[in-house]
mmCIF file of C-alpha atoms in Angstrom:
data_model
loop_
_atom_site.group_PDB
_atom_site.id
_atom_site.type_symbol
_atom_site.label_atom_id
_atom_site.label_comp_id
_atom_site.label_asym_id
_atom_site.label_seq_id
_atom_site.Cartn_x
_atom_site.Cartn_y
_atom_site.Cartn_z
ATOM 1 C CA MET D 1 4.843 -4.823 -23.320
ATOM 2 C CA PHE D 2 2.797 -7.955 -22.597
ATOM 3 C CA SER D 3 -0.246 -8.255 -24.871
ATOM 4 C CA LEU D 4 -3.028 -10.635 -25.856
ATOM 5 C CA LYS D 5 -5.490 -10.782 -28.738
ATOM 6 C CA TRP D 6 -9.272 -11.043 -28.559
ATOM 7 C CA PHE D 7 -9.343 -13.685 -31.297
ATOM 8 C CA ASN D 8 -9.461 -16.715 -28.973
ATOM 9 C CA THR D 9 -11.629 -15.004 -26.375
ATOM 10 C CA PRO D 10 -15.333 -15.789 -27.026
ATOM 11 C CA SER D 11 -18.128 -13.543 -25.855
ATOM 12 C CA ILE D 12 -18.603 -13.468 -22.087
ATOM 13 C CA GLY D 13 -21.834 -15.439 -22.299
ATOM 14 C CA THR D 14 -20.011 -18.430 -23.842
ATOM 15 C CA THR D 15 -16.785 -18.679 -21.824
ATOM 16 C CA GLU D 16 -17.814 -21.086 -19.075
ATOM 17 C CA LYS D 17 -15.775 -24.137 -20.195
ATOM 18 C CA SER D 18 -12.425 -22.737 -21.360
ATOM 19 C CA PRO D 19 -11.574 -20.748 -18.176
ATOM 20 C CA ARG D 20 -11.618 -23.901 -16.004
ATOM 21 C CA LYS D 21 -9.018 -25.546 -18.250
ATOM 22 C CA LEU D 22 -6.709 -22.551 -17.956
ATOM 23 C CA GLU D 23 -7.138 -21.933 -14.241
ATOM 24 C CA GLY D 24 -4.613 -24.489 -12.954
ATOM 25 C CA PRO D 25 -1.475 -23.586 -14.983
ATOM 26 C CA ILE D 26 -1.988 -19.847 -14.620
ATOM 27 C CA MET D 27 -2.622 -19.906 -10.890
ATOM 28 C CA ASN D 28 0.412 -22.159 -10.316
ATOM 29 C CA MET D 29 2.709 -19.258 -11.128
ATOM 30 C CA PRO D 30 4.287 -17.570 -8.077
ATOM 31 C CA ASP D 31 2.430 -14.472 -6.905
ATOM 32 C CA LEU D 32 5.518 -12.341 -7.437
ATOM 33 C CA VAL D 33 5.737 -13.425 -11.089
ATOM 34 C CA MET D 34 2.038 -12.783 -11.654
ATOM 35 C CA LYS D 35 2.287 -9.363 -10.030
ATOM 36 C CA LYS D 36 5.263 -8.493 -12.235
ATOM 37 C CA ILE D 37 3.262 -9.463 -15.314
ATOM 38 C CA MET D 38 0.359 -7.294 -14.198
ATOM 39 C CA GLU D 39 2.657 -4.305 -13.749
ATOM 40 C CA ASN D 40 3.782 -4.525 -17.375
ATOM 41 C CA VAL D 41 0.551 -4.995 -19.299
ATOM 42 C CA ASP D 42 -1.578 -2.402 -21.028
ATOM 43 C CA PHE D 43 -5.184 -1.780 -20.009
ATOM 44 C CA THR D 44 -6.623 -3.834 -22.888
ATOM 45 C CA THR D 45 -4.602 -6.867 -21.831
ATOM 46 C CA MET D 46 -5.595 -6.361 -18.199
ATOM 47 C CA LEU D 47 -9.275 -6.643 -19.150
ATOM 48 C CA LYS D 48 -8.602 -9.857 -21.063
ATOM 49 C CA LEU D 49 -6.630 -11.411 -18.220
ATOM 50 C CA ARG D 50 -9.479 -10.720 -15.787
ATOM 51 C CA LYS D 51 -11.725 -12.847 -18.028
ATOM 52 C CA VAL D 52 -9.379 -15.856 -18.131
ATOM 53 C CA CYS D 53 -10.705 -17.424 -14.908
ATOM 54 C CA HIS D 54 -12.256 -16.452 -11.569
ATOM 55 C CA SER D 55 -9.056 -17.072 -9.614
ATOM 56 C CA PHE D 56 -7.029 -14.849 -11.920
ATOM 57 C CA ARG D 57 -9.682 -12.140 -11.717
ATOM 58 C CA ASN D 58 -9.657 -12.318 -7.915
ATOM 59 C CA PHE D 59 -5.864 -12.103 -7.876
ATOM 60 C CA ILE D 60 -5.864 -8.971 -10.062
ATOM 61 C CA ASP D 61 -8.596 -7.317 -7.997
ATOM 62 C CA GLU D 62 -7.046 -8.178 -4.630
ATOM 63 C CA THR D 63 -3.490 -7.213 -5.610
ATOM 64 C CA LYS D 64 -4.659 -3.581 -5.959
ATOM 65 C CA LEU D 65 -2.130 -2.621 -8.613
ATOM 66 C CA ASP D 66 -1.290 1.035 -9.087
ATOM 67 C CA ASN D 67 -2.859 1.785 -12.474
ATOM 68 C CA ASP D 68 -1.703 5.430 -12.773
ATOM 69 C CA LEU D 69 -5.192 6.571 -13.774
ATOM 70 C CA ALA D 70 -5.249 10.387 -13.829
ATOM 71 C CA ARG D 71 -8.462 11.509 -15.560
ATOM 72 C CA VAL D 72 -11.818 9.909 -16.350
ATOM 73 C CA ASN D 73 -14.457 11.182 -18.768
ATOM 74 C CA ILE D 74 -17.724 9.202 -18.897
ATOM 75 C CA ASN D 75 -20.649 9.946 -21.190
ATOM 76 C CA VAL D 76 -23.941 8.217 -20.317
ATOM 77 C CA THR D 77 -26.754 8.055 -22.894
ATOM 78 C CA PRO D 78 -29.995 6.013 -22.968
ATOM 79 C CA SER D 79 -28.391 3.134 -24.879
ATOM 80 C CA ALA D 80 -24.637 3.622 -24.590
ATOM 81 C CA ILE D 81 -21.769 4.474 -22.263
ATOM 82 C CA TYR D 82 -18.590 6.009 -23.656
ATOM 83 C CA ALA D 83 -15.517 6.433 -21.459
ATOM 84 C CA ILE D 84 -12.091 7.986 -21.945
ATOM 85 C CA LEU D 85 -9.425 6.956 -19.444
ATOM 86 C CA ASN D 86 -6.272 9.064 -19.256
ATOM 87 C CA PHE D 87 -3.292 7.406 -17.557
ATOM 88 C CA ALA D 88 -0.208 9.185 -16.250
ATOM 89 C CA SER D 89 2.076 6.431 -17.532
ATOM 90 C CA SER D 90 3.792 7.136 -20.865
ATOM 91 C CA SER D 91 3.226 3.518 -21.937
ATOM 92 C CA ARG D 92 -0.506 3.715 -21.217
ATOM 93 C CA GLU D 93 -1.917 7.147 -22.033
ATOM 94 C CA PHE D 94 -5.488 7.160 -23.423
ATOM 95 C CA VAL D 95 -7.978 4.294 -23.519
ATOM 96 C CA TYR D 96 -11.376 4.694 -25.224
ATOM 97 C CA LEU D 97 -14.195 2.365 -24.143
ATOM 98 C CA TYR D 98 -17.544 1.936 -25.923
ATOM 99 C CA TYR D 99 -20.472 -0.050 -24.479
ATOM 100 C CA ILE D 100 -23.560 -0.032 -26.725
ATOM 101 C CA ARG D 101 -26.950 -1.609 -26.100
ATOM 102 C CA TYR D 102 -27.816 -4.078 -28.866
ATOM 103 C CA GLY D 103 -31.148 -5.578 -27.855
ATOM 104 C CA LYS D 104 -30.346 -7.822 -24.869
ATOM 105 C CA ASN D 105 -26.651 -7.858 -25.758
ATOM 106 C CA CYS D 106 -23.778 -5.383 -25.547
ATOM 107 C CA LEU D 107 -21.551 -4.167 -28.369
ATOM 108 C CA PHE D 108 -18.106 -3.486 -26.950
ATOM 109 C CA LYS D 109 -15.154 -1.689 -28.490
ATOM 110 C CA ILE D 110 -11.844 -0.630 -26.976
ATOM 111 C CA ARG D 111 -9.234 1.639 -28.529
ATOM 112 C CA GLU D 112 -5.777 1.956 -27.019
ATOM 113 C CA GLY D 113 -2.894 3.485 -28.946
ATOM 114 C CA GLY D 114 -3.324 2.548 -32.591
ATOM 115 C CA ILE D 115 -5.216 -0.667 -31.854
ATOM 116 C CA GLU D 116 -9.011 -1.054 -32.028
ATOM 117 C CA GLU D 117 -10.768 -4.260 -31.032
ATOM 118 C CA ALA D 118 -14.474 -5.061 -30.922
ATOM 119 C CA LYS D 119 -16.758 -7.900 -29.889
ATOM 120 C CA LEU D 120 -20.349 -8.765 -29.048
ATOM 121 C CA ILE D 121 -21.017 -9.643 -25.395
ATOM 122 C CA LYS D 122 -24.077 -11.878 -25.394
ATOM 123 C CA ASN D 123 -26.909 -11.618 -22.876
ATOM 124 C CA GLN D 124 -25.364 -8.834 -20.840
ATOM 125 C CA ASP D 125 -26.662 -5.335 -20.184
ATOM 126 C CA PHE D 126 -24.289 -2.613 -21.372
ATOM 127 C CA VAL D 127 -24.262 -0.838 -17.977
ATOM 128 C CA ASP D 128 -23.276 -4.081 -16.236
ATOM 129 C CA ALA D 129 -20.610 -4.742 -18.882
ATOM 130 C CA PHE D 130 -19.130 -1.281 -18.311
ATOM 131 C CA PHE D 131 -18.844 -1.664 -14.538
ATOM 132 C CA ASN D 132 -17.528 -5.223 -14.818
ATOM 133 C CA ASP D 133 -14.528 -3.682 -16.602
ATOM 134 C CA PHE D 134 -14.289 -0.253 -14.977
ATOM 135 C CA GLY D 135 -15.315 -1.265 -11.465
ATOM 136 C CA PHE D 136 -12.012 -2.878 -10.473
ATOM 137 C CA ILE D 137 -10.209 0.388 -11.299
ATOM 138 C CA LEU D 138 -12.563 2.400 -9.095
ATOM 139 C CA ARG D 139 -12.166 -0.063 -6.240
ATOM 140 C CA ASN D 140 -8.370 -0.044 -6.411
ATOM 141 C CA GLN D 141 -7.656 3.614 -7.223
ATOM 142 C CA SER D 142 -5.280 4.952 -4.571
ATOM 143 C CA LYS D 143 -3.724 8.054 -6.122
ATOM 144 C CA PRO D 144 -5.954 11.155 -6.453
ATOM 145 C CA LEU D 145 -7.773 11.476 -9.771
ATOM 146 C CA LYS D 146 -7.041 14.887 -11.255
ATOM 147 C CA ASN D 147 -10.476 15.013 -12.859
ATOM 148 C CA MET D 148 -13.666 12.938 -12.916
ATOM 149 C CA ASN D 149 -16.230 14.076 -15.496
ATOM 150 C CA ILE D 150 -19.635 12.356 -15.750
ATOM 151 C CA ASP D 151 -21.749 13.729 -18.585
ATOM 152 C CA LYS D 152 -25.253 12.778 -19.751
ATOM 153 C CA LEU D 153 -26.827 13.125 -23.194
ATOM 154 C CA SER D 154 -30.123 12.243 -24.828
ATOM 155 C CA TYR D 155 -29.652 10.915 -28.352
ATOM 156 C CA THR D 156 -29.514 13.031 -31.457
ATOM 157 C CA PRO D 157 -30.261 11.259 -34.783
ATOM 158 C CA ASN D 158 -26.579 10.768 -35.642
ATOM 159 C CA HIS D 159 -25.221 10.221 -32.146
ATOM 160 C CA TYR D 160 -24.142 6.636 -32.746
ATOM 161 C CA ASP D 161 -22.335 7.628 -35.923
ATOM 162 C CA GLN D 162 -20.236 10.516 -34.688
ATOM 163 C CA ASP D 163 -19.070 8.721 -31.534
ATOM 164 C CA LEU D 164 -18.882 5.114 -32.697
ATOM 165 C CA LYS D 165 -17.677 5.399 -36.333
ATOM 166 C CA THR D 166 -20.136 2.664 -37.212
ATOM 167 C CA THR D 167 -19.299 2.652 -40.918
ATOM 168 C CA TYR D 168 -16.995 -0.322 -40.368
ATOM 169 C CA SER D 169 -17.624 -1.305 -36.739
ATOM 170 C CA ILE D 170 -21.307 -2.152 -37.051
ATOM 171 C CA ASN D 171 -20.630 -4.807 -39.677
ATOM 172 C CA GLU D 172 -18.072 -6.477 -37.408
ATOM 173 C CA TRP D 173 -20.409 -6.568 -34.444
ATOM 174 C CA CYS D 174 -23.889 -7.546 -35.501
ATOM 175 C CA THR D 175 -25.973 -9.305 -38.084
ATOM 176 C CA SER D 176 -28.379 -7.320 -40.221
ATOM 177 C CA THR D 177 -30.847 -8.701 -42.741
ATOM 178 C CA ARG D 178 -29.204 -6.479 -45.359
ATOM 179 C CA GLN D 179 -25.875 -4.798 -45.972
ATOM 180 C CA LEU D 180 -25.596 -1.472 -44.135
ATOM 181 C CA LYS D 181 -24.660 1.269 -46.590
ATOM 182 C CA ASP D 182 -23.174 4.033 -44.448
ATOM 183 C CA THR D 183 -23.051 5.591 -40.968
ATOM 184 C CA PHE D 184 -26.603 6.932 -41.262
ATOM 185 C CA ASP D 185 -27.893 3.472 -42.158
ATOM 186 C CA ALA D 186 -25.918 1.900 -39.304
ATOM 187 C CA GLY D 187 -27.266 4.401 -36.781
ATOM 188 C CA LYS D 188 -30.808 3.804 -38.009
ATOM 189 C CA HIS D 189 -30.321 0.050 -37.589
ATOM 190 C CA LEU D 190 -29.156 0.486 -33.973
ATOM 191 C CA ARG D 191 -32.129 2.704 -33.145
ATOM 192 C CA GLU D 192 -34.503 0.113 -34.595
ATOM 193 C CA ILE D 193 -32.881 -2.642 -32.533
ATOM 194 C CA ASN D 194 -32.943 -0.599 -29.324
ATOM 195 C CA LYS D 195 -36.335 1.001 -29.989
ATOM 196 C CA LYS D 196 -36.917 4.028 -27.759
ATOM 197 C CA TYR D 197 -35.170 4.365 -24.420
ATOM 198 C CA ALA D 198 -35.221 7.339 -22.060
ATOM 199 C CA LEU D 199 -32.123 8.531 -20.230
ATOM 200 C CA GLN D 200 -33.430 8.192 -16.674
ATOM 201 C CA PRO D 201 -33.673 4.359 -16.370
ATOM 202 C CA THR D 202 -30.113 4.030 -17.660
ATOM 203 C CA ASP D 203 -28.914 6.861 -15.428
ATOM 204 C CA ASP D 204 -30.580 5.317 -12.363
ATOM 205 C CA LYS D 205 -28.801 2.013 -12.933
ATOM 206 C CA PHE D 206 -25.506 3.750 -13.733
ATOM 207 C CA HIS D 207 -25.456 5.634 -10.421
ATOM 208 C CA ASP D 208 -26.656 2.614 -8.431
ATOM 209 C CA ARG D 209 -23.728 0.572 -9.736
ATOM 210 C CA PHE D 210 -21.288 3.473 -9.352
ATOM 211 C CA ASP D 211 -22.269 4.086 -5.722
ATOM 212 C CA CYS D 212 -22.138 0.376 -4.835
ATOM 213 C CA ILE D 213 -18.566 0.146 -6.096
ATOM 214 C CA LEU D 214 -17.493 3.270 -4.206
ATOM 215 C CA LYS D 215 -19.100 1.885 -1.029
ATOM 216 C CA SER D 216 -17.106 -1.331 -1.420
ATOM 217 C CA ARG D 217 -13.818 0.577 -1.190
ATOM 218 C CA VAL D 218 -11.770 0.478 2.006
ATOM 219 C CA SER D 219 -11.530 4.289 1.947
ATOM 220 C CA PRO D 220 -13.271 7.160 0.085
ATOM 221 C CA ILE D 221 -12.034 7.625 -3.464
ATOM 222 C CA PRO D 222 -9.602 10.563 -3.901
ATOM 223 C CA ILE D 223 -10.749 13.045 -6.584
ATOM 224 C CA LYS D 224 -9.397 16.566 -7.014
ATOM 225 C CA ASN D 225 -11.988 17.931 -9.459
ATOM 226 C CA LEU D 226 -15.493 16.538 -9.986
ATOM 227 C CA GLU D 227 -17.740 17.571 -12.874
ATOM 228 C CA MET D 228 -21.237 16.087 -13.100
ATOM 229 C CA ARG D 229 -24.295 16.572 -15.247
ATOM 230 C CA VAL D 230 -27.224 15.106 -13.317
ATOM 231 C CA LEU D 231 -30.927 14.400 -13.788
ATOM 232 C CA ARG D 232 -31.558 14.221 -10.039
ATOM 233 C CA PRO D 233 -29.786 15.959 -7.125
ATOM 234 C CA SER D 234 -29.720 12.595 -5.324
ATOM 235 C CA TYR D 235 -27.152 11.298 -7.831
ATOM 236 C CA PHE D 236 -24.690 13.924 -6.643
ATOM 237 C CA LEU D 237 -25.693 13.777 -2.968
ATOM 238 C CA ASN D 238 -25.106 10.029 -2.794
ATOM 239 C CA MET D 239 -21.797 10.140 -4.627
ATOM 240 C CA ILE D 240 -20.211 13.114 -2.856
ATOM 241 C CA ARG D 241 -20.382 11.312 0.500
ATOM 242 C CA LEU D 242 -18.119 8.604 -0.927
ATOM 243 C CA ILE D 243 -15.333 10.981 -2.016
ATOM 244 C CA ASP D 244 -12.260 11.933 0.009
ATOM 245 C CA MET D 245 -13.070 15.495 1.086
ATOM 246 C CA ASN D 246 -9.449 16.267 1.911
ATOM 247 C CA GLN D 247 -8.473 15.812 -1.743
ATOM 248 C CA LEU D 248 -11.377 17.700 -3.318
ATOM 249 C CA ARG D 249 -10.478 21.042 -4.926
ATOM 250 C CA GLY D 250 -13.371 21.789 -7.255
ATOM 251 C CA ILE D 251 -16.977 20.803 -8.062
ATOM 252 C CA GLU D 252 -19.069 21.653 -11.114
ATOM 253 C CA ILE D 253 -22.721 20.534 -11.296
ATOM 254 C CA SER D 254 -25.226 21.093 -14.094
ATOM 255 C CA LYS D 255 -28.606 19.753 -15.215
ATOM 256 C CA ALA D 256 -28.725 16.875 -17.679
ATOM 257 C CA TYR D 257 -31.220 17.295 -20.495
ATOM 258 C CA GLU D 258 -34.070 14.816 -20.960
ATOM 259 C CA GLU D 259 -36.276 15.063 -24.044
ATOM 260 C CA ASN D 260 -39.472 15.847 -22.106
ATOM 261 C CA ASP D 261 -37.874 18.505 -19.876
ATOM 262 C CA ASP D 262 -39.154 21.391 -22.007
ATOM 263 C CA GLU D 263 -42.725 20.134 -21.708
ATOM 264 C CA ASP D 264 -42.539 19.412 -17.980
ATOM 265 C CA GLY D 265 -40.624 22.577 -17.139
ATOM 266 C CA LYS D 266 -38.350 20.651 -14.764
ATOM 267 C CA GLN D 267 -35.528 22.529 -13.086
ATOM 268 C CA LEU D 268 -32.618 21.177 -11.083
ATOM 269 C CA ASP D 269 -33.139 22.034 -7.406
ATOM 270 C CA LEU D 270 -29.697 22.853 -6.005
ATOM 271 C CA ASN D 271 -30.855 24.037 -2.562
ATOM 272 C CA GLU D 272 -30.036 20.754 -0.853
ATOM 273 C CA ILE D 273 -26.684 20.589 -2.627
ATOM 274 C CA VAL D 274 -25.424 24.074 -1.760
ATOM 275 C CA GLU D 275 -26.171 23.461 1.930
ATOM 276 C CA LEU D 276 -23.755 20.533 2.093
ATOM 277 C CA ASP D 277 -20.748 20.803 4.389
ATOM 278 C CA VAL D 278 -18.608 19.464 1.549
ATOM 279 C CA PHE D 279 -18.008 22.937 0.137
ATOM 280 C CA LYS D 280 -16.025 24.063 3.161
ATOM 281 C CA TYR D 281 -13.385 21.464 2.299
ATOM 282 C CA ILE D 282 -12.752 22.819 -1.190
ATOM 283 C CA GLN D 283 -9.488 24.732 -1.339
ATOM 284 C CA ASN D 284 -8.251 27.155 -3.967
#
């Protein structure tokens, strides 16, 4: 298994000079050799290689490698995106991705196998950081995904803690004016940094980026089962038109909860959704 370490990879905002030095030697390798390397790396290494230089990134994206992705579970919250990628390959089973808003920066952590790595991506929005990494998979996915699950949550007081295990991670990622005592203290610090964000602005940007990537594909993305929790019917309506109807076997749609929903009495209007022709393609 080919692998790299994050140690010599600075944050994205500070990597302008080193990639140009590396671009020549790497891109002088024969395409067949480079493709063979790509076929034998884990997902974590693939992300690192895409950040080496623009030419290497373009090569990886244009080669359209078969990544054996089988299932995707994405959880969108006002200030974080969590994703679980399940691969069919025995050498690359589960990958856990964490993208957390930290002011104007993004806290990033990846867990694959028994390895966890974390870093601070400076001056980059966490939604953009997520799609910079996940987007090339969506664009190149050729085999049908068994399941795509997109969930939405508004924060609970300990949401950072239970999903991020911030007891140790927060001290690796960011600078606080005092030592953080425990997970509760770490979660409180993140909420103070991020202030108060609603789900909808994040969700709007998430679906805009998602749809743009699906539109850039040569063909509709093949998904067998789609599960979505949505704030607006338009999120689903826009996305479903970009899916391969011949592969679709099941759809599950539900309303995402926003904190002010109880006061506003908002309900999810499914009338426009149930009238779609897409349902006639679903097979048992």
